[in-house]
Amino acid sequence: MGVVYYANYLKYFEMCRSVLMRDLGYPYGVMEQDGYGLPVVEAVCRYKKSAKFDDDLLITAFIMEAKGVRIQIGCTVKRGDELLAEGHTVHACLDLKTGKPCRLPPKLVEILQNT
């Protein structure tokens, strides 16, 4: 149909989250080495307009909320100034050794308090 498949927007969100974490100085790989995981427990995407296959897109991610065992990361997808989609993902922090929920990593909390 000449437009981006709807599920790809969630892939865009994921890629942008990875870049955000790296830019914050705490990439997912390091977080996992520290014994923490952030699986997605909720994903929301509101579609405004369709992206075309050859569009130059700007995908932005930002921390909406971080407290306790959860972090919510917002995302937008734009073509120039035109908003195509927006949404968020919610992640629960897991202790990778036990597989149980735990508070966000102290290193991440410190980074977020200083930004």
Short mmCIF file of N, CA, C and O in Angstrom, two decimals:
data_model
loop_
_atom_site.label_atom_id
_atom_site.label_comp_id
_atom_site.label_asym_id
_atom_site.label_seq_id
_atom_site.Cartn_x
_atom_site.Cartn_y
_atom_site.Cartn_z
N MET A 1 0.82 -1.21 0.00
CA MET A 1 0.00 0.00 0.00
C MET A 1 0.85 1.27 0.00
O MET A 1 0.32 2.35 0.04
N GLY A 2 2.17 1.10 0.03
CA GLY A 2 3.04 2.26 -0.03
C GLY A 2 3.25 2.98 1.29
O GLY A 2 3.86 4.04 1.33
N VAL A 3 2.73 2.42 2.38
CA VAL A 3 2.91 3.05 3.69
C VAL A 3 3.64 2.09 4.63
O VAL A 3 3.67 0.88 4.41
N VAL A 4 4.20 2.64 5.69
CA VAL A 4 4.91 1.84 6.68
C VAL A 4 3.91 0.99 7.45
O VAL A 4 2.88 1.49 7.91
N TYR A 5 4.21 -0.27 7.60
CA TYR A 5 3.38 -1.22 8.35
C TYR A 5 3.25 -0.76 9.79
O TYR A 5 4.25 -0.37 10.42
N TYR A 6 2.06 -0.80 10.34
CA TYR A 6 1.78 -0.22 11.65
C TYR A 6 2.67 -0.75 12.77
O TYR A 6 3.08 -0.01 13.67
N ALA A 7 3.00 -2.03 12.77
CA ALA A 7 3.81 -2.61 13.84
C ALA A 7 5.26 -2.10 13.82
O ALA A 7 5.95 -2.16 14.84
N ASN A 8 5.70 -1.58 12.68
CA ASN A 8 7.06 -1.06 12.60
C ASN A 8 7.27 0.14 13.51
O ASN A 8 8.40 0.40 13.95
N TYR A 9 6.20 0.86 13.83
CA TYR A 9 6.36 2.00 14.72
C TYR A 9 6.86 1.55 16.09
O TYR A 9 7.67 2.23 16.72
N LEU A 10 6.42 0.40 16.56
CA LEU A 10 6.92 -0.12 17.84
C LEU A 10 8.39 -0.50 17.74
O LEU A 10 9.15 -0.35 18.70
N LYS A 11 8.81 -0.96 16.56
CA LYS A 11 10.24 -1.22 16.34
C LYS A 11 11.02 0.09 16.38
O LYS A 11 12.11 0.15 16.94
N TYR A 12 10.45 1.15 15.80
CA TYR A 12 11.10 2.45 15.85
C TYR A 12 11.24 2.91 17.31
O TYR A 12 12.29 3.43 17.70
N PHE A 13 10.18 2.71 18.10
CA PHE A 13 10.23 3.07 19.51
C PHE A 13 11.38 2.34 20.20
O PHE A 13 12.14 2.92 20.97
N GLU A 14 11.50 1.04 19.92
CA GLU A 14 12.54 0.23 20.56
C GLU A 14 13.94 0.71 20.19
O GLU A 14 14.81 0.85 21.04
N MET A 15 14.16 0.96 18.91
CA MET A 15 15.47 1.44 18.47
C MET A 15 15.80 2.78 19.13
O MET A 15 16.93 2.99 19.58
N CYS A 16 14.82 3.64 19.20
CA CYS A 16 15.05 4.97 19.78
C CYS A 16 15.31 4.87 21.29
O CYS A 16 16.14 5.60 21.83
N ARG A 17 14.62 3.95 21.97
CA ARG A 17 14.88 3.73 23.41
C ARG A 17 16.32 3.30 23.63
O ARG A 17 16.99 3.76 24.57
N SER A 18 16.82 2.42 22.78
CA SER A 18 18.20 1.96 22.90
C SER A 18 19.18 3.12 22.74
O SER A 18 20.15 3.23 23.50
N VAL A 19 18.92 3.98 21.78
CA VAL A 19 19.78 5.15 21.57
C VAL A 19 19.69 6.09 22.78
O VAL A 19 20.70 6.61 23.25
N LEU A 20 18.48 6.29 23.30
CA LEU A 20 18.30 7.14 24.47
C LEU A 20 19.11 6.63 25.65
O LEU A 20 19.82 7.40 26.30
N MET A 21 19.02 5.34 25.92
CA MET A 21 19.76 4.78 27.05
C MET A 21 21.28 4.92 26.85
O MET A 21 22.00 5.26 27.78
N ARG A 22 21.73 4.70 25.63
CA ARG A 22 23.15 4.88 25.32
C ARG A 22 23.55 6.34 25.52
O ARG A 22 24.58 6.64 26.13
N ASP A 23 22.72 7.27 25.03
CA ASP A 23 23.02 8.70 25.17
C ASP A 23 23.01 9.16 26.62
O ASP A 23 23.74 10.08 26.99
N LEU A 24 22.20 8.51 27.46
CA LEU A 24 22.18 8.82 28.88
C LEU A 24 23.43 8.29 29.60
O LEU A 24 23.70 8.66 30.73
N GLY A 25 24.16 7.40 28.92
CA GLY A 25 25.37 6.84 29.51
C GLY A 25 25.17 5.51 30.21
O GLY A 25 26.04 5.06 30.94
N TYR A 26 24.01 4.88 29.96
CA TYR A 26 23.74 3.59 30.59
C TYR A 26 23.05 2.68 29.58
O TYR A 26 21.86 2.40 29.67
N PRO A 27 23.81 2.19 28.58
CA PRO A 27 23.23 1.34 27.54
C PRO A 27 22.67 0.05 28.13
O PRO A 27 23.10 -0.42 29.20
N TYR A 28 21.70 -0.52 27.43
CA TYR A 28 21.05 -1.74 27.89
C TYR A 28 22.06 -2.86 28.18
O TYR A 28 21.91 -3.58 29.16
N GLY A 29 23.08 -2.99 27.36
CA GLY A 29 24.07 -4.05 27.56
C GLY A 29 24.77 -3.93 28.91
O GLY A 29 24.99 -4.92 29.60
N VAL A 30 25.10 -2.70 29.29
CA VAL A 30 25.75 -2.46 30.58
C VAL A 30 24.76 -2.72 31.71
O VAL A 30 25.10 -3.34 32.73
N MET A 31 23.53 -2.29 31.51
CA MET A 31 22.50 -2.52 32.52
C MET A 31 22.32 -4.02 32.77
O MET A 31 22.21 -4.47 33.92
N GLU A 32 22.32 -4.80 31.70
CA GLU A 32 22.19 -6.24 31.84
C GLU A 32 23.41 -6.84 32.53
O GLU A 32 23.27 -7.76 33.35
N GLN A 33 24.59 -6.34 32.23
CA GLN A 33 25.80 -6.80 32.93
C GLN A 33 25.71 -6.49 34.43
O GLN A 33 26.23 -7.24 35.26
N ASP A 34 25.05 -5.40 34.76
CA ASP A 34 24.84 -5.02 36.16
C ASP A 34 23.74 -5.85 36.82
O ASP A 34 23.49 -5.70 38.01
N GLY A 35 23.05 -6.70 36.02
CA GLY A 35 22.05 -7.60 36.59
C GLY A 35 20.61 -7.14 36.50
O GLY A 35 19.74 -7.69 37.17
N TYR A 36 20.34 -6.13 35.66
CA TYR A 36 18.99 -5.59 35.54
C TYR A 36 18.45 -5.75 34.11
O TYR A 36 19.21 -5.65 33.15
N GLY A 37 17.14 -5.95 34.00
CA GLY A 37 16.46 -5.98 32.71
C GLY A 37 15.27 -5.04 32.76
O GLY A 37 14.74 -4.75 33.84
N LEU A 38 14.84 -4.57 31.59
CA LEU A 38 13.69 -3.67 31.50
C LEU A 38 12.69 -4.18 30.46
O LEU A 38 12.51 -3.56 29.41
N PRO A 39 12.02 -5.30 30.72
CA PRO A 39 11.04 -5.78 29.74
C PRO A 39 9.84 -4.83 29.62
O PRO A 39 9.46 -4.17 30.59
N VAL A 40 9.29 -4.79 28.43
CA VAL A 40 8.11 -3.96 28.17
C VAL A 40 6.89 -4.65 28.79
O VAL A 40 6.65 -5.83 28.57
N VAL A 41 6.13 -3.87 29.57
CA VAL A 41 4.88 -4.39 30.15
C VAL A 41 3.65 -3.71 29.56
O VAL A 41 2.53 -4.15 29.78
N GLU A 42 3.89 -2.63 28.81
CA GLU A 42 2.79 -1.92 28.14
C GLU A 42 3.37 -1.16 26.96
O GLU A 42 4.45 -0.58 27.06
N ALA A 43 2.64 -1.15 25.85
CA ALA A 43 3.05 -0.37 24.67
C ALA A 43 1.81 0.29 24.09
O ALA A 43 0.79 -0.36 23.88
N VAL A 44 1.93 1.59 23.84
CA VAL A 44 0.83 2.37 23.28
C VAL A 44 1.35 3.16 22.09
O VAL A 44 2.42 3.77 22.18
N CYS A 45 0.62 3.13 20.99
CA CYS A 45 0.97 3.94 19.82
C CYS A 45 -0.31 4.53 19.24
O CYS A 45 -1.25 3.80 18.95
N ARG A 46 -0.32 5.84 19.12
CA ARG A 46 -1.45 6.54 18.50
C ARG A 46 -0.98 7.02 17.12
O ARG A 46 -0.03 7.79 17.02
N TYR A 47 -1.67 6.55 16.11
CA TYR A 47 -1.29 6.84 14.73
C TYR A 47 -2.06 8.07 14.26
O TYR A 47 -3.27 8.12 14.34
N LYS A 48 -1.32 9.05 13.75
CA LYS A 48 -1.92 10.31 13.28
C LYS A 48 -2.00 10.35 11.76
O LYS A 48 -3.02 10.68 11.19
N LYS A 49 -0.87 10.02 11.11
CA LYS A 49 -0.77 10.02 9.66
C LYS A 49 0.19 8.92 9.24
O LYS A 49 1.04 8.51 10.02
N SER A 50 0.09 8.48 8.02
CA SER A 50 0.94 7.39 7.54
C SER A 50 2.30 7.90 7.08
O SER A 50 2.40 8.93 6.42
N ALA A 51 3.32 7.12 7.43
CA ALA A 51 4.65 7.35 6.87
C ALA A 51 4.75 6.55 5.58
O ALA A 51 4.19 5.44 5.49
N LYS A 52 5.44 7.10 4.62
CA LYS A 52 5.66 6.40 3.36
C LYS A 52 7.02 5.71 3.43
O LYS A 52 7.88 6.07 4.23
N PHE A 53 7.24 4.75 2.58
CA PHE A 53 8.46 3.95 2.67
C PHE A 53 9.75 4.73 2.47
O PHE A 53 10.76 4.38 3.03
N ASP A 54 9.74 5.81 1.74
CA ASP A 54 10.98 6.56 1.50
C ASP A 54 11.06 7.83 2.34
O ASP A 54 11.92 8.68 2.10
N ASP A 55 10.19 8.00 3.33
CA ASP A 55 10.21 9.20 4.16
C ASP A 55 11.45 9.25 5.04
O ASP A 55 11.94 8.23 5.51
N ASP A 56 11.92 10.45 5.26
CA ASP A 56 12.99 10.71 6.23
C ASP A 56 12.29 11.01 7.55
O ASP A 56 11.64 12.05 7.70
N LEU A 57 12.40 10.11 8.50
CA LEU A 57 11.67 10.22 9.76
C LEU A 57 12.59 10.65 10.90
O LEU A 57 13.76 10.26 10.95
N LEU A 58 12.03 11.40 11.82
CA LEU A 58 12.71 11.76 13.06
C LEU A 58 11.95 11.08 14.20
O LEU A 58 10.77 11.37 14.42
N ILE A 59 12.63 10.18 14.88
CA ILE A 59 12.03 9.47 16.01
C ILE A 59 12.71 9.96 17.26
O ILE A 59 13.94 9.97 17.36
N THR A 60 11.93 10.40 18.23
CA THR A 60 12.45 10.96 19.47
C THR A 60 11.91 10.17 20.65
O THR A 60 10.74 9.81 20.67
N ALA A 61 12.78 9.90 21.61
CA ALA A 61 12.38 9.22 22.85
C ALA A 61 12.75 10.10 24.04
O ALA A 61 13.74 10.83 24.00
N PHE A 62 11.95 10.01 25.08
CA PHE A 62 12.18 10.81 26.28
C PHE A 62 11.58 10.09 27.48
O PHE A 62 10.62 9.34 27.36
N ILE A 63 12.17 10.32 28.63
CA ILE A 63 11.68 9.72 29.87
C ILE A 63 10.46 10.50 30.33
O ILE A 63 10.53 11.72 30.54
N MET A 64 9.34 9.81 30.49
CA MET A 64 8.13 10.46 30.99
C MET A 64 8.02 10.34 32.51
O MET A 64 7.60 11.29 33.18
N GLU A 65 8.40 9.18 33.03
CA GLU A 65 8.31 8.94 34.46
C GLU A 65 9.21 7.78 34.83
O GLU A 65 9.34 6.83 34.06
N ALA A 66 9.82 7.86 35.98
CA ALA A 66 10.66 6.77 36.48
C ALA A 66 10.55 6.75 37.99
O ALA A 66 10.96 7.71 38.66
N LYS A 67 9.95 5.69 38.51
CA LYS A 67 9.86 5.57 39.97
C LYS A 67 9.59 4.12 40.33
O LYS A 67 8.97 3.37 39.57
N GLY A 68 10.09 3.75 41.49
CA GLY A 68 9.88 2.39 41.97
C GLY A 68 10.49 1.38 41.02
O GLY A 68 11.68 1.43 40.73
N VAL A 69 9.66 0.47 40.52
CA VAL A 69 10.14 -0.58 39.62
C VAL A 69 9.83 -0.28 38.16
O VAL A 69 10.15 -1.08 37.29
N ARG A 70 9.22 0.88 37.88
CA ARG A 70 8.78 1.17 36.50
C ARG A 70 9.41 2.42 35.92
O ARG A 70 9.71 3.38 36.64
N ILE A 71 9.53 2.38 34.61
CA ILE A 71 9.96 3.55 33.85
C ILE A 71 9.07 3.64 32.61
O ILE A 71 8.76 2.63 31.98
N GLN A 72 8.61 4.84 32.32
CA GLN A 72 7.77 5.08 31.14
C GLN A 72 8.55 5.96 30.18
O GLN A 72 9.05 7.03 30.57
N ILE A 73 8.66 5.50 28.94
CA ILE A 73 9.42 6.21 27.92
C ILE A 73 8.49 6.60 26.78
O ILE A 73 7.83 5.75 26.18
N GLY A 74 8.41 7.90 26.52
CA GLY A 74 7.58 8.42 25.44
C GLY A 74 8.34 8.45 24.14
O GLY A 74 9.57 8.54 24.13
N CYS A 75 7.60 8.39 23.03
CA CYS A 75 8.20 8.45 21.70
C CYS A 75 7.31 9.23 20.75
O CYS A 75 6.08 9.17 20.85
N THR A 76 7.95 9.93 19.83
CA THR A 76 7.23 10.57 18.73
C THR A 76 7.90 10.19 17.42
O THR A 76 9.12 9.95 17.38
N VAL A 77 7.10 10.13 16.37
CA VAL A 77 7.61 9.89 15.02
C VAL A 77 7.13 11.05 14.17
O VAL A 77 5.92 11.30 14.08
N LYS A 78 8.08 11.76 13.57
CA LYS A 78 7.74 12.93 12.75
C LYS A 78 8.36 12.83 11.37
O LYS A 78 9.40 12.22 11.19
N ARG A 79 7.70 13.47 10.44
CA ARG A 79 8.22 13.70 9.09
C ARG A 79 8.30 15.22 8.99
O ARG A 79 7.27 15.88 8.88
N GLY A 80 9.52 15.77 9.15
CA GLY A 80 9.65 17.22 9.26
C GLY A 80 8.97 17.67 10.54
O GLY A 80 9.20 17.13 11.62
N ASP A 81 8.06 18.64 10.42
CA ASP A 81 7.31 19.13 11.58
C ASP A 81 5.99 18.38 11.78
O ASP A 81 5.26 18.67 12.72
N GLU A 82 5.69 17.45 10.90
CA GLU A 82 4.40 16.75 10.91
C GLU A 82 4.45 15.51 11.82
O GLU A 82 5.25 14.60 11.61
N LEU A 83 3.61 15.50 12.85
CA LEU A 83 3.53 14.37 13.77
C LEU A 83 2.79 13.21 13.10
O LEU A 83 1.65 13.35 12.67
N LEU A 84 3.47 12.07 12.99
CA LEU A 84 2.87 10.89 12.37
C LEU A 84 2.34 9.90 13.41
O LEU A 84 1.31 9.26 13.20
N ALA A 85 3.07 9.77 14.52
CA ALA A 85 2.65 8.84 15.57
C ALA A 85 3.29 9.28 16.89
O ALA A 85 4.35 9.90 16.90
N GLU A 86 2.61 8.91 17.98
CA GLU A 86 3.16 9.17 19.30
C GLU A 86 2.69 8.08 20.23
O GLU A 86 1.66 7.44 19.99
N GLY A 87 3.45 7.85 21.27
CA GLY A 87 3.06 6.82 22.21
C GLY A 87 4.08 6.67 23.31
O GLY A 87 4.91 7.56 23.54
N HIS A 88 4.01 5.53 23.98
CA HIS A 88 4.94 5.27 25.06
C HIS A 88 5.03 3.77 25.33
O HIS A 88 4.18 3.00 24.89
N THR A 89 6.07 3.42 26.04
CA THR A 89 6.21 2.07 26.56
C THR A 89 6.46 2.18 28.06
O THR A 89 7.06 3.13 28.53
N VAL A 90 5.96 1.18 28.78
CA VAL A 90 6.21 1.09 30.21
C VAL A 90 7.03 -0.17 30.43
O VAL A 90 6.74 -1.22 29.86
N HIS A 91 8.07 -0.04 31.24
CA HIS A 91 8.99 -1.14 31.51
C HIS A 91 9.03 -1.40 33.00
O HIS A 91 9.06 -0.46 33.80
N ALA A 92 9.04 -2.67 33.37
CA ALA A 92 9.24 -3.06 34.76
C ALA A 92 10.68 -3.52 34.91
O ALA A 92 11.19 -4.25 34.07
N CYS A 93 11.33 -3.08 35.94
CA CYS A 93 12.71 -3.48 36.18
C CYS A 93 12.73 -4.87 36.81
O CYS A 93 11.96 -5.16 37.73
N LEU A 94 13.60 -5.72 36.28
CA LEU A 94 13.75 -7.08 36.80
C LEU A 94 15.17 -7.31 37.27
O LEU A 94 16.13 -6.86 36.63
N ASP A 95 15.28 -8.03 38.36
CA ASP A 95 16.56 -8.57 38.80
C ASP A 95 16.80 -9.80 37.94
O ASP A 95 16.04 -10.77 38.01
N LEU A 96 17.81 -9.78 37.09
CA LEU A 96 18.02 -10.88 36.15
C LEU A 96 18.43 -12.17 36.83
O LEU A 96 18.25 -13.25 36.26
N LYS A 97 18.96 -12.10 38.04
CA LYS A 97 19.33 -13.32 38.76
C LYS A 97 18.11 -14.06 39.28
O LYS A 97 18.04 -15.28 39.22
N THR A 98 17.14 -13.31 39.79
CA THR A 98 15.95 -13.94 40.38
C THR A 98 14.75 -13.94 39.46
O THR A 98 13.81 -14.70 39.67
N GLY A 99 14.76 -13.04 38.46
CA GLY A 99 13.60 -12.91 37.57
C GLY A 99 12.44 -12.17 38.22
O GLY A 99 11.34 -12.15 37.69
N LYS A 100 12.70 -11.53 39.35
CA LYS A 100 11.65 -10.82 40.09
C LYS A 100 11.78 -9.31 39.92
O LYS A 100 12.88 -8.80 39.72
N PRO A 101 10.64 -8.61 40.02
CA PRO A 101 10.71 -7.15 39.94
C PRO A 101 11.58 -6.57 41.04
O PRO A 101 11.65 -7.11 42.15
N CYS A 102 12.25 -5.47 40.71
CA CYS A 102 13.08 -4.77 41.68
C CYS A 102 13.08 -3.29 41.34
O CYS A 102 12.64 -2.89 40.26
N ARG A 103 13.57 -2.49 42.24
CA ARG A 103 13.67 -1.05 41.98
C ARG A 103 14.61 -0.79 40.80
O ARG A 103 15.47 -1.60 40.50
N LEU A 104 14.41 0.35 40.15
CA LEU A 104 15.29 0.74 39.04
C LEU A 104 16.73 0.77 39.53
O LEU A 104 16.99 1.08 40.70
N PRO A 105 17.67 0.47 38.64
CA PRO A 105 19.08 0.46 39.04
C PRO A 105 19.50 1.82 39.63
O PRO A 105 19.16 2.87 39.07
N PRO A 106 20.23 1.80 40.74
CA PRO A 106 20.68 3.06 41.34
C PRO A 106 21.43 3.95 40.35
O PRO A 106 21.27 5.17 40.37
N LYS A 107 22.21 3.35 39.47
CA LYS A 107 22.95 4.13 38.47
C LYS A 107 21.99 4.88 37.55
O LYS A 107 22.21 6.07 37.25
N LEU A 108 20.90 4.24 37.12
CA LEU A 108 19.92 4.89 36.26
C LEU A 108 19.19 6.00 37.01
O LEU A 108 18.99 7.08 36.48
N VAL A 109 18.81 5.73 38.25
CA VAL A 109 18.14 6.74 39.07
C VAL A 109 19.02 7.98 39.21
O VAL A 109 18.56 9.12 39.05
N GLU A 110 20.31 7.77 39.48
CA GLU A 110 21.24 8.89 39.62
C GLU A 110 21.35 9.69 38.32
O GLU A 110 21.32 10.91 38.33
N ILE A 111 21.45 8.99 37.20
CA ILE A 111 21.53 9.66 35.89
C ILE A 111 20.29 10.51 35.66
O ILE A 111 20.38 11.67 35.24
N LEU A 112 19.13 9.95 35.94
CA LEU A 112 17.87 10.68 35.69
C LEU A 112 17.71 11.88 36.63
O LEU A 112 17.15 12.90 36.23
N GLN A 113 18.21 11.77 37.85
CA GLN A 113 18.13 12.89 38.78
C GLN A 113 19.05 14.04 38.35
O GLN A 113 18.79 15.19 38.69
N ASN A 114 20.09 13.71 37.61
CA ASN A 114 21.06 14.73 37.19
C ASN A 114 20.82 15.26 35.78
O ASN A 114 21.65 16.02 35.28
N THR A 115 19.73 14.84 35.14
CA THR A 115 19.44 15.36 33.79
C THR A 115 18.24 16.25 33.77
O THR A 115 17.48 16.32 34.67
#
